Amino acid sequence: MKDLFLVLVVMGVLGLVFGIVIGFANKRFTVEMNPLIHLVEDILPKGQCGACGFAGCQAYAEAVVLNKDIAPNLCIPGKKPVADKVAELTGKKAEEIEPRVAYVKCANPISTASKKYQYTGVNDCVAASMLHSGPKECAFGCIGLGSCAKACPFNAIEINDQGLPVIDKTKCTGCGKCESICPSKVIQLVPLDAHVEVKCNSLDKGAIKRKYCSIACIGCGICAKQCPYGAIKIENNLAVVDPSVCKEKCSEKVCLAKCPTKAIQEFVV
Amino acid sequence: MSNKIKWGIHPDTHKTPTESKAIETNKLPSKVIIPVRQHIGAPCVPLVKKGDSVKKGQLIASSDAFVSSNIHASISGTVIEVADKPHPVFGQSLSIVIENDGLDQWEDGVLVERNWEALDNNEIVEMVKNAGIVGMGGATFPTHVKLVPPKDVKIDTLVINAAECEPFLTADHRVMLEYSERVATGILILKKLLGVDSVYVGIEDNKMDAVKAMKAAFGDKKVNVVPIATRYPQGGEKMIIKTLLNREVPSGKLPMNVGVVVQNVATAIAICDAVRNGIPLIERVVTVTGSAIKEPKNLLLRIGTTFADAIAQCGGLKFAPDKLIMGGPFMGNAQYTTEVPIIKGANGILALGKAEIKLDAESACISCGRCVSACPMGLNPSMLSLMAEKGFIDETKDIYNLLDCMECGCCSFVCPAKRKIVHNIRYAKKVSAAKGGK
């Protein structure tokens, strides 16, 4: 009985002492934080993708609350709903953001594409690109080892059985992580409502492209001539579509019909 | 000399096919492809255009940047193309293609006779710079940059790296036997230039004939020709300093921080030619070997000779090689075509067969620690490769000293699980560099 009493006293006193120390420390070393930051952070999607240009969701929440020059619409994955809520909380005005989605500019699967060499190294595009820009004969094509799929914070990219990335457009938020990791720069962000896109990334001359890839854009310029609005230009042997002109003025898609290699394609969402 | 080395490996040397063969100078190639990037640093800008006729030794590309190196025509003829061509290290590079006119004429005023002992140091550095000399052991760092150390650094020792620790290669070995007088002169020029008293020439002890030849070439000059243990990577800059001088280069520092300048033997020849005779760096000795080569040889080749031409001079290929490498098997670069040119840092062409390359399937790390004991830099390669694989790039750099790795390949060589350790480390370096750039 006496032991029990002793134990209770000792533990009680110890608890009291530590409690006082903790209580004091809590008051003395407390970090003042604007409660608004927590509210804003709760709205953000927590992909930690960095598309806003900050180190993560918390960093952006802090910046957008504390700095009045930071726009509320920088969260790309969150799109309009998040931008509106952040704007409401911070009392700023959200400009409209153009929704964008990742697009793979190559359709030549690694399994059948002509190759420079047999690659046996580390299973990663960046590692493969260090050896003569990857095993594919085409130095601009998709290497197909899935660095983009690994980098995607929203699991929107899968490598299909042909070794090409397939983008799930319902999951893709347009954060651009895949775009920045891809060593061949073959994956790019395009407007979600684009009409046509070119499925080729090679800047080689047409005759050279033809040798290694049957579906490359050979830069012949037929599509550019077909387009009545001048939305397509040939730059560095590659057709480039200006999406703003294309989607605003045209609904016919006349450029697709005469492409000899079918490299210019309808953009399907 | 205490020799309690704990690091390194003993691979089969494979040097017998070429080590007793004299250096051959065969017919000139019909064309040369000279890349404007043959060194670490800024690429050069071509000074000639398609259709220009050039002569041997003419300056055809240069750059204003300090860390860069001039490029000269290696044959006389006509420029037939200035375009992107396959490059043995960088994949693609702007290159100047010269068609041979068969005359092999020197550019006017290139060849001179100089008494180097009477020259001023600044003049010598200028000559080395103009001759486009780079580190010819493979690293291709512009030599003139190394020869002008910053003011606050005191250099007291010159080390000549003649270890040639990579298997297969015998170019430096033959150079020391056959061109020993030029090597010795080059070394004495370097000695005068750096104003140092102690000079060490480190030669692995499987080349005792070269040790003898070099000792004879120096005569009564005060130069230490030291045989060192045969062990890979003895020829690593930091390893040879440790072996010869027992000085350790600290992490992230350069040999000059411990008062040492290291130069390769082949570079010494180029310096001798440039300073004494005004000859720019337009040719080098290359070992062409491997089981796929009919007659392995040591060849004196003009810079820009394609691998195909070099292999043809060795009787061609026995069979299609399973791997084609520029340089040694450990630190060389694998090639996919024989249409790549010899560059200033190319000390070998290896055409290897199946038996020599051993492509085994990779399996999981069993934490045996063999890579740790083999690593000459005292790193933990197994951890580096695992972290690179899992994407912990910042940790590899900050905790595991990623940047100290010189990619010698000992870890991959000893790994019983056949893990691609060096490739993983190179991947981590690449990603880390890309991050740092942002």
JSON list of N, CA, C and O in Angstrom, two decimals, chain B residues 344-364:
[
{"chain": "B", "resi": 344, "resn": "LYS", "atom": "N", "xyz": [40.82, 13.42, -79.66]},
{"chain": "B", "resi": 344, "resn": "LYS", "atom": "CA", "xyz": [42.10, 13.59, -78.96]},
{"chain": "B", "resi": 344, "resn": "LYS", "atom": "C", "xyz": [42.23, 12.68, -77.74]},
{"chain": "B", "resi": 344, "resn": "LYS", "atom": "O", "xyz": [43.33, 12.31, -77.36]},
{"chain": "B", "resi": 345, "resn": "GLY", "atom": "N", "xyz": [41.10, 12.32, -77.13]},
{"chain": "B", "resi": 345, "resn": "GLY", "atom": "CA", "xyz": [41.18, 11.50, -75.91]},
{"chain": "B", "resi": 345, "resn": "GLY", "atom": "C", "xyz": [41.05, 10.01, -76.17]},
{"chain": "B", "resi": 345, "resn": "GLY", "atom": "O", "xyz": [40.96, 9.23, -75.23]},
{"chain": "B", "resi": 346, "resn": "ALA", "atom": "N", "xyz": [41.05, 9.59, -77.44]},
{"chain": "B", "resi": 346, "resn": "ALA", "atom": "CA", "xyz": [40.81, 8.17, -77.75]},
{"chain": "B", "resi": 346, "resn": "ALA", "atom": "C", "xyz": [42.11, 7.40, -77.67]},
{"chain": "B", "resi": 346, "resn": "ALA", "atom": "O", "xyz": [42.94, 7.51, -78.57]},
{"chain": "B", "resi": 347, "resn": "ASN", "atom": "N", "xyz": [42.31, 6.60, -76.62]},
{"chain": "B", "resi": 347, "resn": "ASN", "atom": "CA", "xyz": [43.55, 5.83, -76.56]},
{"chain": "B", "resi": 347, "resn": "ASN", "atom": "C", "xyz": [43.39, 4.39, -77.03]},
{"chain": "B", "resi": 347, "resn": "ASN", "atom": "O", "xyz": [44.36, 3.67, -77.13]},
{"chain": "B", "resi": 348, "resn": "GLY", "atom": "N", "xyz": [42.16, 3.99, -77.32]},
{"chain": "B", "resi": 348, "resn": "GLY", "atom": "CA", "xyz": [41.98, 2.64, -77.82]},
{"chain": "B", "resi": 348, "resn": "GLY", "atom": "C", "xyz": [40.68, 2.46, -78.55]},
{"chain": "B", "resi": 348, "resn": "GLY", "atom": "O", "xyz": [39.73, 3.22, -78.37]},
{"chain": "B", "resi": 349, "resn": "ILE", "atom": "N", "xyz": [40.66, 1.45, -79.43]},
{"chain": "B", "resi": 349, "resn": "ILE", "atom": "CA", "xyz": [39.41, 1.00, -80.04]},
{"chain": "B", "resi": 349, "resn": "ILE", "atom": "C", "xyz": [39.30, -0.47, -79.70]},
{"chain": "B", "resi": 349, "resn": "ILE", "atom": "O", "xyz": [40.19, -1.25, -80.03]},
{"chain": "B", "resi": 350, "resn": "LEU", "atom": "N", "xyz": [38.25, -0.85, -79.00]},
{"chain": "B", "resi": 350, "resn": "LEU", "atom": "CA", "xyz": [38.09, -2.24, -78.63]},
{"chain": "B", "resi": 350, "resn": "LEU", "atom": "C", "xyz": [36.87, -2.82, -79.35]},
{"chain": "B", "resi": 350, "resn": "LEU", "atom": "O", "xyz": [35.78, -2.26, -79.25]},
{"chain": "B", "resi": 351, "resn": "ALA", "atom": "N", "xyz": [37.07, -3.90, -80.08]},
{"chain": "B", "resi": 351, "resn": "ALA", "atom": "CA", "xyz": [35.95, -4.60, -80.69]},
{"chain": "B", "resi": 351, "resn": "ALA", "atom": "C", "xyz": [35.86, -5.94, -79.98]},
{"chain": "B", "resi": 351, "resn": "ALA", "atom": "O", "xyz": [36.67, -6.83, -80.21]},
{"chain": "B", "resi": 352, "resn": "LEU", "atom": "N", "xyz": [34.91, -6.06, -79.07]},
{"chain": "B", "resi": 352, "resn": "LEU", "atom": "CA", "xyz": [34.87, -7.21, -78.17]},
{"chain": "B", "resi": 352, "resn": "LEU", "atom": "C", "xyz": [33.83, -8.23, -78.60]},
{"chain": "B", "resi": 352, "resn": "LEU", "atom": "O", "xyz": [32.78, -7.88, -79.14]},
{"chain": "B", "resi": 353, "resn": "GLY", "atom": "N", "xyz": [34.13, -9.49, -78.32]},
{"chain": "B", "resi": 353, "resn": "GLY", "atom": "CA", "xyz": [33.18, -10.57, -78.61]},
{"chain": "B", "resi": 353, "resn": "GLY", "atom": "C", "xyz": [32.40, -10.95, -77.36]},
{"chain": "B", "resi": 353, "resn": "GLY", "atom": "O", "xyz": [32.61, -10.38, -76.29]},
{"chain": "B", "resi": 354, "resn": "LYS", "atom": "N", "xyz": [31.50, -11.90, -77.52]},
{"chain": "B", "resi": 354, "resn": "LYS", "atom": "CA", "xyz": [30.61, -12.32, -76.42]},
{"chain": "B", "resi": 354, "resn": "LYS", "atom": "C", "xyz": [31.40, -12.72, -75.18]},
{"chain": "B", "resi": 354, "resn": "LYS", "atom": "O", "xyz": [31.03, -12.38, -74.06]},
{"chain": "B", "resi": 355, "resn": "ALA", "atom": "N", "xyz": [32.50, -13.50, -75.40]},
{"chain": "B", "resi": 355, "resn": "ALA", "atom": "CA", "xyz": [33.24, -14.03, -74.26]},
{"chain": "B", "resi": 355, "resn": "ALA", "atom": "C", "xyz": [33.80, -12.92, -73.39]},
{"chain": "B", "resi": 355, "resn": "ALA", "atom": "O", "xyz": [33.99, -13.09, -72.19]},
{"chain": "B", "resi": 356, "resn": "GLU", "atom": "N", "xyz": [34.10, -11.77, -73.99]},
{"chain": "B", "resi": 356, "resn": "GLU", "atom": "CA", "xyz": [34.76, -10.70, -73.25]},
{"chain": "B", "resi": 356, "resn": "GLU", "atom": "C", "xyz": [33.78, -9.78, -72.52]},
{"chain": "B", "resi": 356, "resn": "GLU", "atom": "O", "xyz": [34.18, -9.03, -71.64]},
{"chain": "B", "resi": 357, "resn": "ILE", "atom": "N", "xyz": [32.51, -9.78, -72.93]},
{"chain": "B", "resi": 357, "resn": "ILE", "atom": "CA", "xyz": [31.64, -8.77, -72.31]},
{"chain": "B", "resi": 357, "resn": "ILE", "atom": "C", "xyz": [30.72, -9.30, -71.21]},
{"chain": "B", "resi": 357, "resn": "ILE", "atom": "O", "xyz": [30.36, -8.56, -70.32]},
{"chain": "B", "resi": 358, "resn": "LYS", "atom": "N", "xyz": [30.35, -10.56, -71.25]},
{"chain": "B", "resi": 358, "resn": "LYS", "atom": "CA", "xyz": [29.56, -11.15, -70.16]},
{"chain": "B", "resi": 358, "resn": "LYS", "atom": "C", "xyz": [28.34, -10.32, -69.78]},
{"chain": "B", "resi": 358, "resn": "LYS", "atom": "O", "xyz": [28.37, -9.51, -68.85]},
{"chain": "B", "resi": 359, "resn": "LEU", "atom": "N", "xyz": [27.26, -10.49, -70.50]},
{"chain": "B", "resi": 359, "resn": "LEU", "atom": "CA", "xyz": [26.04, -9.76, -70.16]},
{"chain": "B", "resi": 359, "resn": "LEU", "atom": "C", "xyz": [25.15, -10.65, -69.31]},
{"chain": "B", "resi": 359, "resn": "LEU", "atom": "O", "xyz": [24.41, -11.47, -69.82]},
{"chain": "B", "resi": 360, "resn": "ASP", "atom": "N", "xyz": [25.26, -10.55, -68.00]},
{"chain": "B", "resi": 360, "resn": "ASP", "atom": "CA", "xyz": [24.43, -11.37, -67.13]},
{"chain": "B", "resi": 360, "resn": "ASP", "atom": "C", "xyz": [23.26, -10.55, -66.61]},
{"chain": "B", "resi": 360, "resn": "ASP", "atom": "O", "xyz": [23.34, -9.33, -66.51]},
{"chain": "B", "resi": 361, "resn": "ALA", "atom": "N", "xyz": [22.20, -11.25, -66.25]},
{"chain": "B", "resi": 361, "resn": "ALA", "atom": "CA", "xyz": [21.02, -10.57, -65.74]},
{"chain": "B", "resi": 361, "resn": "ALA", "atom": "C", "xyz": [21.31, -9.98, -64.37]},
{"chain": "B", "resi": 361, "resn": "ALA", "atom": "O", "xyz": [22.03, -10.57, -63.57]},
{"chain": "B", "resi": 362, "resn": "GLU", "atom": "N", "xyz": [20.72, -8.83, -64.14]},
{"chain": "B", "resi": 362, "resn": "GLU", "atom": "CA", "xyz": [20.90, -8.13, -62.88]},
{"chain": "B", "resi": 362, "resn": "GLU", "atom": "C", "xyz": [20.01, -8.75, -61.81]},
{"chain": "B", "resi": 362, "resn": "GLU", "atom": "O", "xyz": [18.90, -9.19, -62.11]},
{"chain": "B", "resi": 363, "resn": "SER", "atom": "N", "xyz": [20.49, -8.83, -60.59]},
{"chain": "B", "resi": 363, "resn": "SER", "atom": "CA", "xyz": [19.60, -9.28, -59.52]},
{"chain": "B", "resi": 363, "resn": "SER", "atom": "C", "xyz": [19.72, -8.33, -58.33]},
{"chain": "B", "resi": 363, "resn": "SER", "atom": "O", "xyz": [20.44, -7.35, -58.40]},
{"chain": "B", "resi": 364, "resn": "ALA", "atom": "N", "xyz": [19.04, -8.65, -57.25]},
{"chain": "B", "resi": 364, "resn": "ALA", "atom": "CA", "xyz": [18.99, -7.70, -56.13]},
{"chain": "B", "resi": 364, "resn": "ALA", "atom": "C", "xyz": [20.33, -7.63, -55.40]},
{"chain": "B", "resi": 364, "resn": "ALA", "atom": "O", "xyz": [21.10, -8.59, -55.37]}
]
